[in-house]
mmCIF file of C-alpha atoms in Angstrom:
data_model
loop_
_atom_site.group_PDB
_atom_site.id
_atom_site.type_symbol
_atom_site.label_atom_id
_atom_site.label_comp_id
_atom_site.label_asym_id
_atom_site.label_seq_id
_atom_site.Cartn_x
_atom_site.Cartn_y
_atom_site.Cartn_z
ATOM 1 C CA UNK A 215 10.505 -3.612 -15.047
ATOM 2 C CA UNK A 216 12.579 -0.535 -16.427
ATOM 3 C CA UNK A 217 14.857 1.397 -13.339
ATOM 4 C CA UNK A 218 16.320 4.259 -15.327
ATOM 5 C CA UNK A 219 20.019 5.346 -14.143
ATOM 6 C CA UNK A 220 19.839 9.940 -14.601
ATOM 7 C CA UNK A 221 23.444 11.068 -13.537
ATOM 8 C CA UNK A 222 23.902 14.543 -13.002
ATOM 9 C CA UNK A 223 27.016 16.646 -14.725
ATOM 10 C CA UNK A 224 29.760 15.826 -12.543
ATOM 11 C CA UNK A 225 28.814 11.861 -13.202
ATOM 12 C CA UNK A 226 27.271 11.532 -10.149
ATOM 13 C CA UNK A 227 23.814 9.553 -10.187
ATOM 14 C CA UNK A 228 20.805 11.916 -9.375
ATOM 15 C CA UNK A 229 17.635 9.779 -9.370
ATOM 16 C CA UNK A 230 16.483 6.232 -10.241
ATOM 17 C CA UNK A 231 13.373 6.033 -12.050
ATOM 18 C CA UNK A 232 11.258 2.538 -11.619
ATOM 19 C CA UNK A 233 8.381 2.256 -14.342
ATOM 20 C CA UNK A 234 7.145 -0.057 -16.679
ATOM 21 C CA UNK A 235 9.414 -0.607 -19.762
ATOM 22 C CA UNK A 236 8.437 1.182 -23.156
ATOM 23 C CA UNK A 237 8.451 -2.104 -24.771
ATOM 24 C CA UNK A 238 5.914 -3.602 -22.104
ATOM 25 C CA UNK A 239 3.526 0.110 -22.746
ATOM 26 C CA UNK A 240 4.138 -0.579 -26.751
ATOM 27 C CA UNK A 241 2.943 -4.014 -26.095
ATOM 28 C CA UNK A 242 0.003 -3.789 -24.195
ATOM 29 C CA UNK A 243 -1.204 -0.510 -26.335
ATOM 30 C CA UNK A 244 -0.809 -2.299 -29.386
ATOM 31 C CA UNK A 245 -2.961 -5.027 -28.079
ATOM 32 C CA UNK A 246 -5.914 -2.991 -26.724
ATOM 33 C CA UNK A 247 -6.233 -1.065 -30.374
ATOM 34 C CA UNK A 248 -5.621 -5.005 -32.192
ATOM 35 C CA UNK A 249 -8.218 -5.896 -29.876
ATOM 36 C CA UNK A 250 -10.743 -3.495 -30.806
ATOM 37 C CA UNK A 251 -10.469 -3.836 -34.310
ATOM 38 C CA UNK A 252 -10.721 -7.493 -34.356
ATOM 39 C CA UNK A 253 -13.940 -7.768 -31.853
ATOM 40 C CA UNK A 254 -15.225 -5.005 -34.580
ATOM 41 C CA UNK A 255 -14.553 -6.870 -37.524
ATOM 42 C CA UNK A 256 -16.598 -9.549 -35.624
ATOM 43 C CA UNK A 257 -19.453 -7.803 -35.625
ATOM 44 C CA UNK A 258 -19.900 -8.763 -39.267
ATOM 45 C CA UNK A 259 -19.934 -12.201 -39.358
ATOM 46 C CA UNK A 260 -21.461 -12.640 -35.602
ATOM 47 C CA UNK A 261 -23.866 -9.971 -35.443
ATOM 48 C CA UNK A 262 -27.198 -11.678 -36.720
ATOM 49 C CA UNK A 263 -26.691 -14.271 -34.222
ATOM 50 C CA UNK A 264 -25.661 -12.055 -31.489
ATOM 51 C CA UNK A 265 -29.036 -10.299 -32.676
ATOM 52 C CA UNK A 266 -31.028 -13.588 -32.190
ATOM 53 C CA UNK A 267 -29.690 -14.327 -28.408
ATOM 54 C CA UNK A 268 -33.144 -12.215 -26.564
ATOM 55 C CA UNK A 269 -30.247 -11.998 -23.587
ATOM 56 C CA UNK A 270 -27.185 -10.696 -25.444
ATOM 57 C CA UNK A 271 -26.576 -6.642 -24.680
ATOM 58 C CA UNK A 272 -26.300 -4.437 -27.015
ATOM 59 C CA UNK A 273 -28.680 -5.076 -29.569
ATOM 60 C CA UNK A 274 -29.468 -2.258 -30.132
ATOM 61 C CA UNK A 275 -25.897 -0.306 -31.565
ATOM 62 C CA UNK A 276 -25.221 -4.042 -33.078
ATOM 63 C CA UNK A 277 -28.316 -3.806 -35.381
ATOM 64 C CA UNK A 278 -27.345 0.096 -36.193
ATOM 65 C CA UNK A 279 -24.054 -1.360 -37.455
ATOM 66 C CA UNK A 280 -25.622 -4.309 -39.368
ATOM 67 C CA UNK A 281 -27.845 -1.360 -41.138
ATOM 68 C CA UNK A 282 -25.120 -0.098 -43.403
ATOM 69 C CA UNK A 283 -24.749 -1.498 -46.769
ATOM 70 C CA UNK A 284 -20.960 -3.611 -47.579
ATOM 71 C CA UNK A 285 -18.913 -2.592 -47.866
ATOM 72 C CA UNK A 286 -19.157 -0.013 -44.563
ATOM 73 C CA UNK A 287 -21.052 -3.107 -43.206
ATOM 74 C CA UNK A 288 -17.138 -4.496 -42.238
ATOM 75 C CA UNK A 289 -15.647 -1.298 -42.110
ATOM 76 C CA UNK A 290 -17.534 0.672 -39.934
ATOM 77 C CA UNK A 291 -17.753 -1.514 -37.036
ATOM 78 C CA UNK A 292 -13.483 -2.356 -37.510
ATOM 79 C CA UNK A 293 -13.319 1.606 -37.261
ATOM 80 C CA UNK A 294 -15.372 1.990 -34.098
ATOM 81 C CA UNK A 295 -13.391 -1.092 -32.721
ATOM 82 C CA UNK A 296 -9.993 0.646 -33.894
ATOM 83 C CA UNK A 297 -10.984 4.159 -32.261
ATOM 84 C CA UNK A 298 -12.286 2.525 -29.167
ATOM 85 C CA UNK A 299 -9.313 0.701 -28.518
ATOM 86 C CA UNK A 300 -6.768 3.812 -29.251
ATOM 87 C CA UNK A 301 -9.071 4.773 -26.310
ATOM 88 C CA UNK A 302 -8.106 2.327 -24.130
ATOM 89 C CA UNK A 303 -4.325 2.629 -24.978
ATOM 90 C CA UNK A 304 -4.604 5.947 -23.695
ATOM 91 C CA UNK A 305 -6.149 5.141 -20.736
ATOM 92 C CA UNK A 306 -3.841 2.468 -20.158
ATOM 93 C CA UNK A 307 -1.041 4.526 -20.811
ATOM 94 C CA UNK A 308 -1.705 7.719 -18.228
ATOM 95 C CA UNK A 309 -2.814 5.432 -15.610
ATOM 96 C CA UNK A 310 0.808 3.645 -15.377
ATOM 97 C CA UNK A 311 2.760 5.118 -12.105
ATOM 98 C CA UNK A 312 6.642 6.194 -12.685
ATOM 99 C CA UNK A 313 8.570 6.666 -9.145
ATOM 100 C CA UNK A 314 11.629 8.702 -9.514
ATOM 101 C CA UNK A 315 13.632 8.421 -6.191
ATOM 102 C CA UNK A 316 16.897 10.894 -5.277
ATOM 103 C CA UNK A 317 18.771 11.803 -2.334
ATOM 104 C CA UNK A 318 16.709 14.444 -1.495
ATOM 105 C CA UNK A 319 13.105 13.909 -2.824
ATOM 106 C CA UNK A 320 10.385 10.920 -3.998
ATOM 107 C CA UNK A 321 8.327 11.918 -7.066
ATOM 108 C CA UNK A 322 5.489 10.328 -8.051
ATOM 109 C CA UNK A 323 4.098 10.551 -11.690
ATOM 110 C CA UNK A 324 1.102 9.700 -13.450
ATOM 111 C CA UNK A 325 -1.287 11.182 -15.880
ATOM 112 C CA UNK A 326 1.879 13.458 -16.839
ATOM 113 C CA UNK A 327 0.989 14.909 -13.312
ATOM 114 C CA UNK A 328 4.195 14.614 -10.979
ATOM 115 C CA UNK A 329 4.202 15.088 -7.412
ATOM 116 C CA UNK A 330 7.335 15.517 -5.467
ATOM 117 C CA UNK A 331 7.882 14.347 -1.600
ATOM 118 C CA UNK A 332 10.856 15.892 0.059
ATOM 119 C CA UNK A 333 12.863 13.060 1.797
ATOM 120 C CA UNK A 334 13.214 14.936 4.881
ATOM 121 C CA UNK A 335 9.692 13.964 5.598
ATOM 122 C CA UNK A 336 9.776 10.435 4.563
ATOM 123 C CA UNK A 337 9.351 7.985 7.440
ATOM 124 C CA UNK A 338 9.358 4.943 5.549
ATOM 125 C CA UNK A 339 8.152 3.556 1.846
ATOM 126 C CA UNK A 340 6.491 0.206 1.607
ATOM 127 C CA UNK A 341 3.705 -2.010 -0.379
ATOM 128 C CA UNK A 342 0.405 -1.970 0.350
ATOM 129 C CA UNK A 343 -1.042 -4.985 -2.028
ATOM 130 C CA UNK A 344 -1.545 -3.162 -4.815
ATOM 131 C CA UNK A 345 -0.469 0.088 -3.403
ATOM 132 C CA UNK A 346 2.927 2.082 -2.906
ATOM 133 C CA UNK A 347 2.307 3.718 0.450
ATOM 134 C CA UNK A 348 4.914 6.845 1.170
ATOM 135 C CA UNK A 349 4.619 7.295 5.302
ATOM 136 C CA UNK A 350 5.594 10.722 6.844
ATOM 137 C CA UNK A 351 6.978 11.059 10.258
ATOM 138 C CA UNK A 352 3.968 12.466 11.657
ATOM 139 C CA UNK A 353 2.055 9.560 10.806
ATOM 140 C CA UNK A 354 0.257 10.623 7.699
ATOM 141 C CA UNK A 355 0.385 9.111 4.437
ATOM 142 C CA UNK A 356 2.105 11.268 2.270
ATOM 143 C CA UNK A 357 0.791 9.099 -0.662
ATOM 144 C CA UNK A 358 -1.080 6.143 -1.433
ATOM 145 C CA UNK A 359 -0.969 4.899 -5.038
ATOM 146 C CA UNK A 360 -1.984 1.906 -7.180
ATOM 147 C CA UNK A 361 0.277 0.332 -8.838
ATOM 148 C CA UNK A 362 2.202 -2.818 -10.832
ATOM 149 C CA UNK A 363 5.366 -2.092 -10.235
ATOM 150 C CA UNK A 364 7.714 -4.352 -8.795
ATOM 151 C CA UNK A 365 8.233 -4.689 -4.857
ATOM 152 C CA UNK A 366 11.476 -5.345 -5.269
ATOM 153 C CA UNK A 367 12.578 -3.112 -7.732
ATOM 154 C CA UNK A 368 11.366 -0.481 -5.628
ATOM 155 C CA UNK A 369 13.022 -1.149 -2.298
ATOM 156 C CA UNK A 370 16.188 -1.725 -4.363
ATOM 157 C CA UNK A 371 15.910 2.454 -5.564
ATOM 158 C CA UNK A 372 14.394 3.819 -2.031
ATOM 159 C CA UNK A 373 17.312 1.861 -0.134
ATOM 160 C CA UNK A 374 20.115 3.111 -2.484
ATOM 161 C CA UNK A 375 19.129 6.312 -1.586
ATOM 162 C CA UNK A 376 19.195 5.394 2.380
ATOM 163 C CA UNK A 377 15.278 5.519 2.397
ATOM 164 C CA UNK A 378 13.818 3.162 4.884
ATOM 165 C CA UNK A 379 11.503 0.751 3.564
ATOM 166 C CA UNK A 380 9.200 -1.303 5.529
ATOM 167 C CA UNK A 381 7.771 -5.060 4.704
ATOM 168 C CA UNK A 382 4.619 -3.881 5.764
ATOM 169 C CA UNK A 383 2.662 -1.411 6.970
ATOM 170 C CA UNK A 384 4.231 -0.186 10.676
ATOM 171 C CA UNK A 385 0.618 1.260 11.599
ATOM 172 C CA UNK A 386 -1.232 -2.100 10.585
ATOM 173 C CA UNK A 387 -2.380 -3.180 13.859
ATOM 174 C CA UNK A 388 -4.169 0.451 14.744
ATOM 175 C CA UNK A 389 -6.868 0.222 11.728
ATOM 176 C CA UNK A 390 -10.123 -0.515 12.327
ATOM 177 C CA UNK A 391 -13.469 -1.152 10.186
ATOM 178 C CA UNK A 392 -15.096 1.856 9.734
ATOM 179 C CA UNK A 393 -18.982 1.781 10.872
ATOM 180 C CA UNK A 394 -21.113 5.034 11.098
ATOM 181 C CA UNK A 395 -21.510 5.939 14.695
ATOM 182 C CA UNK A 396 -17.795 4.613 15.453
ATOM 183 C CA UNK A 397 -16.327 5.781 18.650
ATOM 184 C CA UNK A 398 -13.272 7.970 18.453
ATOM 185 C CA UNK A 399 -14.048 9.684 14.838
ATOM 186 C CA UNK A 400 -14.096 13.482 14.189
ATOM 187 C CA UNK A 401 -17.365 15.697 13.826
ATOM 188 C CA UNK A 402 -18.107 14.549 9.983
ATOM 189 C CA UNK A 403 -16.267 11.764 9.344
ATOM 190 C CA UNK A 404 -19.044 9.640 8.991
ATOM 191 C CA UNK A 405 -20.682 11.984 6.048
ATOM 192 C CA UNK A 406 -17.167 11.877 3.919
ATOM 193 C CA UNK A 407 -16.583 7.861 4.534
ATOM 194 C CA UNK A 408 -20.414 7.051 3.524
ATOM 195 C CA UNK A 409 -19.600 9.331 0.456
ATOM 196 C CA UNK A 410 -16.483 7.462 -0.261
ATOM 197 C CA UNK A 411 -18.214 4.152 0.194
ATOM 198 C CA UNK A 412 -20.413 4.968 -2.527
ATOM 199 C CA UNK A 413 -17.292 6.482 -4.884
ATOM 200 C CA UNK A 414 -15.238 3.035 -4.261
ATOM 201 C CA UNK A 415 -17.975 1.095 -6.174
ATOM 202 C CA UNK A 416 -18.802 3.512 -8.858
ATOM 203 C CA UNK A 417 -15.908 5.813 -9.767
ATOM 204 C CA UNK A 418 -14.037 3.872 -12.185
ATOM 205 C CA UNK A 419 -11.239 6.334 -12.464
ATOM 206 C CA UNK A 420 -10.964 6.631 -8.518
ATOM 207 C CA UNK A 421 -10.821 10.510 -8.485
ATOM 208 C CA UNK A 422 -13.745 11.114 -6.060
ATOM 209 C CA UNK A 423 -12.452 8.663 -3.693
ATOM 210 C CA UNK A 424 -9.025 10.458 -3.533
ATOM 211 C CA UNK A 425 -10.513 13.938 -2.868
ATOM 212 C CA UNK A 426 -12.655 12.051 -0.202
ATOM 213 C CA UNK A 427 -9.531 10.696 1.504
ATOM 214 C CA UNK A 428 -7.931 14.033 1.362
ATOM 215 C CA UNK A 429 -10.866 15.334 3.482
ATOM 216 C CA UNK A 430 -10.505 12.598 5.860
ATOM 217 C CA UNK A 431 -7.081 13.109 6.075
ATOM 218 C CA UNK A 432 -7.964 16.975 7.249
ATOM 219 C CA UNK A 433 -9.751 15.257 9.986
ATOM 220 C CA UNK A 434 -6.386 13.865 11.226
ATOM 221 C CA UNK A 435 -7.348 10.455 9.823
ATOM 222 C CA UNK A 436 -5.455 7.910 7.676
ATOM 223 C CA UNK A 437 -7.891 5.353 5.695
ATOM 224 C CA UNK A 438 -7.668 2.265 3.769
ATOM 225 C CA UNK A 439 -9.835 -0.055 1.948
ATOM 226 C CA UNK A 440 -10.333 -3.530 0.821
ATOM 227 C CA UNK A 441 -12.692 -5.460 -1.207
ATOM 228 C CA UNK A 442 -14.951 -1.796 -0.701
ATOM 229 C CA UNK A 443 -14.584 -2.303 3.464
ATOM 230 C CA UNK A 444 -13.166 1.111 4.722
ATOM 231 C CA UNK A 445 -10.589 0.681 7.726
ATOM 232 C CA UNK A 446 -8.926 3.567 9.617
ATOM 233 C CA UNK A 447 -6.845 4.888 11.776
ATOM 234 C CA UNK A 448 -5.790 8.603 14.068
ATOM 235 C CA UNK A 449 -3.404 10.233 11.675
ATOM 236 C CA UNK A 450 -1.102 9.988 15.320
ATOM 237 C CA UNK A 451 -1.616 6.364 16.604
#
C-alpha cells in the first residue's frame, strides 16, 4: 500500500495520497500480458484435444487458429494471447482507485478521472466491504467507490487531516430491501431500481448502475447492494 507524502512550498504537507504501489500495478500488469501469451502459446500443443472435448467452448476461433500453417500456427495464437492480455493490463490499471486527502478537500481518482469533495461537506469517511463510502452532512453519499485499498491506511490519511472516520456505516440500521411496491419510495423509484437490478448482473464495468444510483439519489434516496439485493434508505433518515 503506497501513501504518498506532497508538501507544499513553504514545507508544509498538502495532501496524502493512498493507492496501490507502482511496483504492485507493474506486477500484476506484467502478469495479465505473461498470462495471455502463455494460455496462447497453449493453444498449439492443446488445441486438437481441446477440439475433441464436444463440451469445451470455443471451438470454433480454436480451430481458426489451428488453420494456419507453422510457423504462424504458434505465433499467431501467442500474439492474440499477448494483445489480449495488454488489454487486461489496461483495464486493470484505470480501474485502480487513488484517494488524495488535504485539509480542505477529498479527491477521488480513477480512470484518470478525478473528482474532488470539499471537506466542509464531509460528515464522515468509512468502509463499506469493498467500498470507500464519503458521507455528507445532509445524509447523502457524496461517493461510493470500489476498492482494495487498505482500511487502515485510509483512516490513518482522513484522520491526519481531522476527518472523521466511522467503523461502519452510521445510517446502517435505516436500510431496507428494496421490493417494487415498497411503502415510503418516491413516484419512480421502482422503474430506476428494477433497471439497476438488471445493470448489477450484466454491466461488467458498473457504469449503468452508477448513473442509475445518481437518479435515485435525485429522488432523495441513498442505495446499496449486496450479492445483487438492493437495500435503501431516505437520503434524511
Amino acid at each position: 500500500m503506497a501513501r504518498t507524502h506532497r508538501s507544499g512550498l513553504d514545507g508544509r504537507q498538502k495532501e496524502t495520497v493512498v493507492a496501490e504501489p507502482r511496483w504492485a500495478i507493474a506486477l500484476l500488469c506484467a502478469a495479465a500480458v505473461a498470462g495471455g501469451g502463455g494460455l496462447g502459446w497453449l493453444v498449439g500443443p492443446l488445441g486438437d484435444w481441446w477440439t475433441s472435448l464436444p463440451w469445451a467452448p470455443w471451438q470454433g476461433p480454436v480451430e481458426t487458429l489451428l488453420s494456419f500453417p507453422d510457423p504462424w500456427r504458434t505465433l499467431v495464437p501467442i500474439v492474440i494471447g499477448l494483445v489480449a492480455g495488454g488489454f487486461l493490463a489496461l483495464m486493470i490499471h484505470t480501474d485502480l482507485l487513488a484517494v488524495a486527502v488535504s485539509a480542505d478537500r477529498v479527491a477521488l481518482t480513477r480512470d484518470g478521472k478525478r473528482t474532488e469533495y470539499a471537506a466542509a461537506d464531509l460528515r464522515a469517511a468509512f468502509r463499506d466491504g469493498k467500498y470507500l463510502v464519503l458521507l455528507a452532512n445532509d445524509g447523502r453519499e457524496l461517493a461510493r467507490e470500489r476498492t482494495d485499498l487498505d482500511a487502515e491506511a485510509l483512516e490513518a490519511a482522513f484522520t491526519a487531516y481531522g476527518h472523521a472516520w466511522a467503523e461502519a456505516d452510521p445510517h446502517a440500521a435505516d436500510f431496507v430491501r428494496w421490493a417494487p411496491g415498497a411503502p415510503g419510495l418516491p413516484a419512480g423509484a421502482d422503474a430506476y431500481f428494477t433497471a439497476r437490478e438488471k445493470a448489477l448482473r450484466k454491466d461488467r464495468d458498473g457504469s449503468d448502475a452508477r448513473e442509475l444510483r445518481a437518479e435515485l439519489a435525485r429522488l432523495g434516496l441513498v442505495v446499496r447492494e449486496t450479492d445483487h439485493r438492493q437495500y435503501w434508505r431516505p437520503t434524511a433518515p
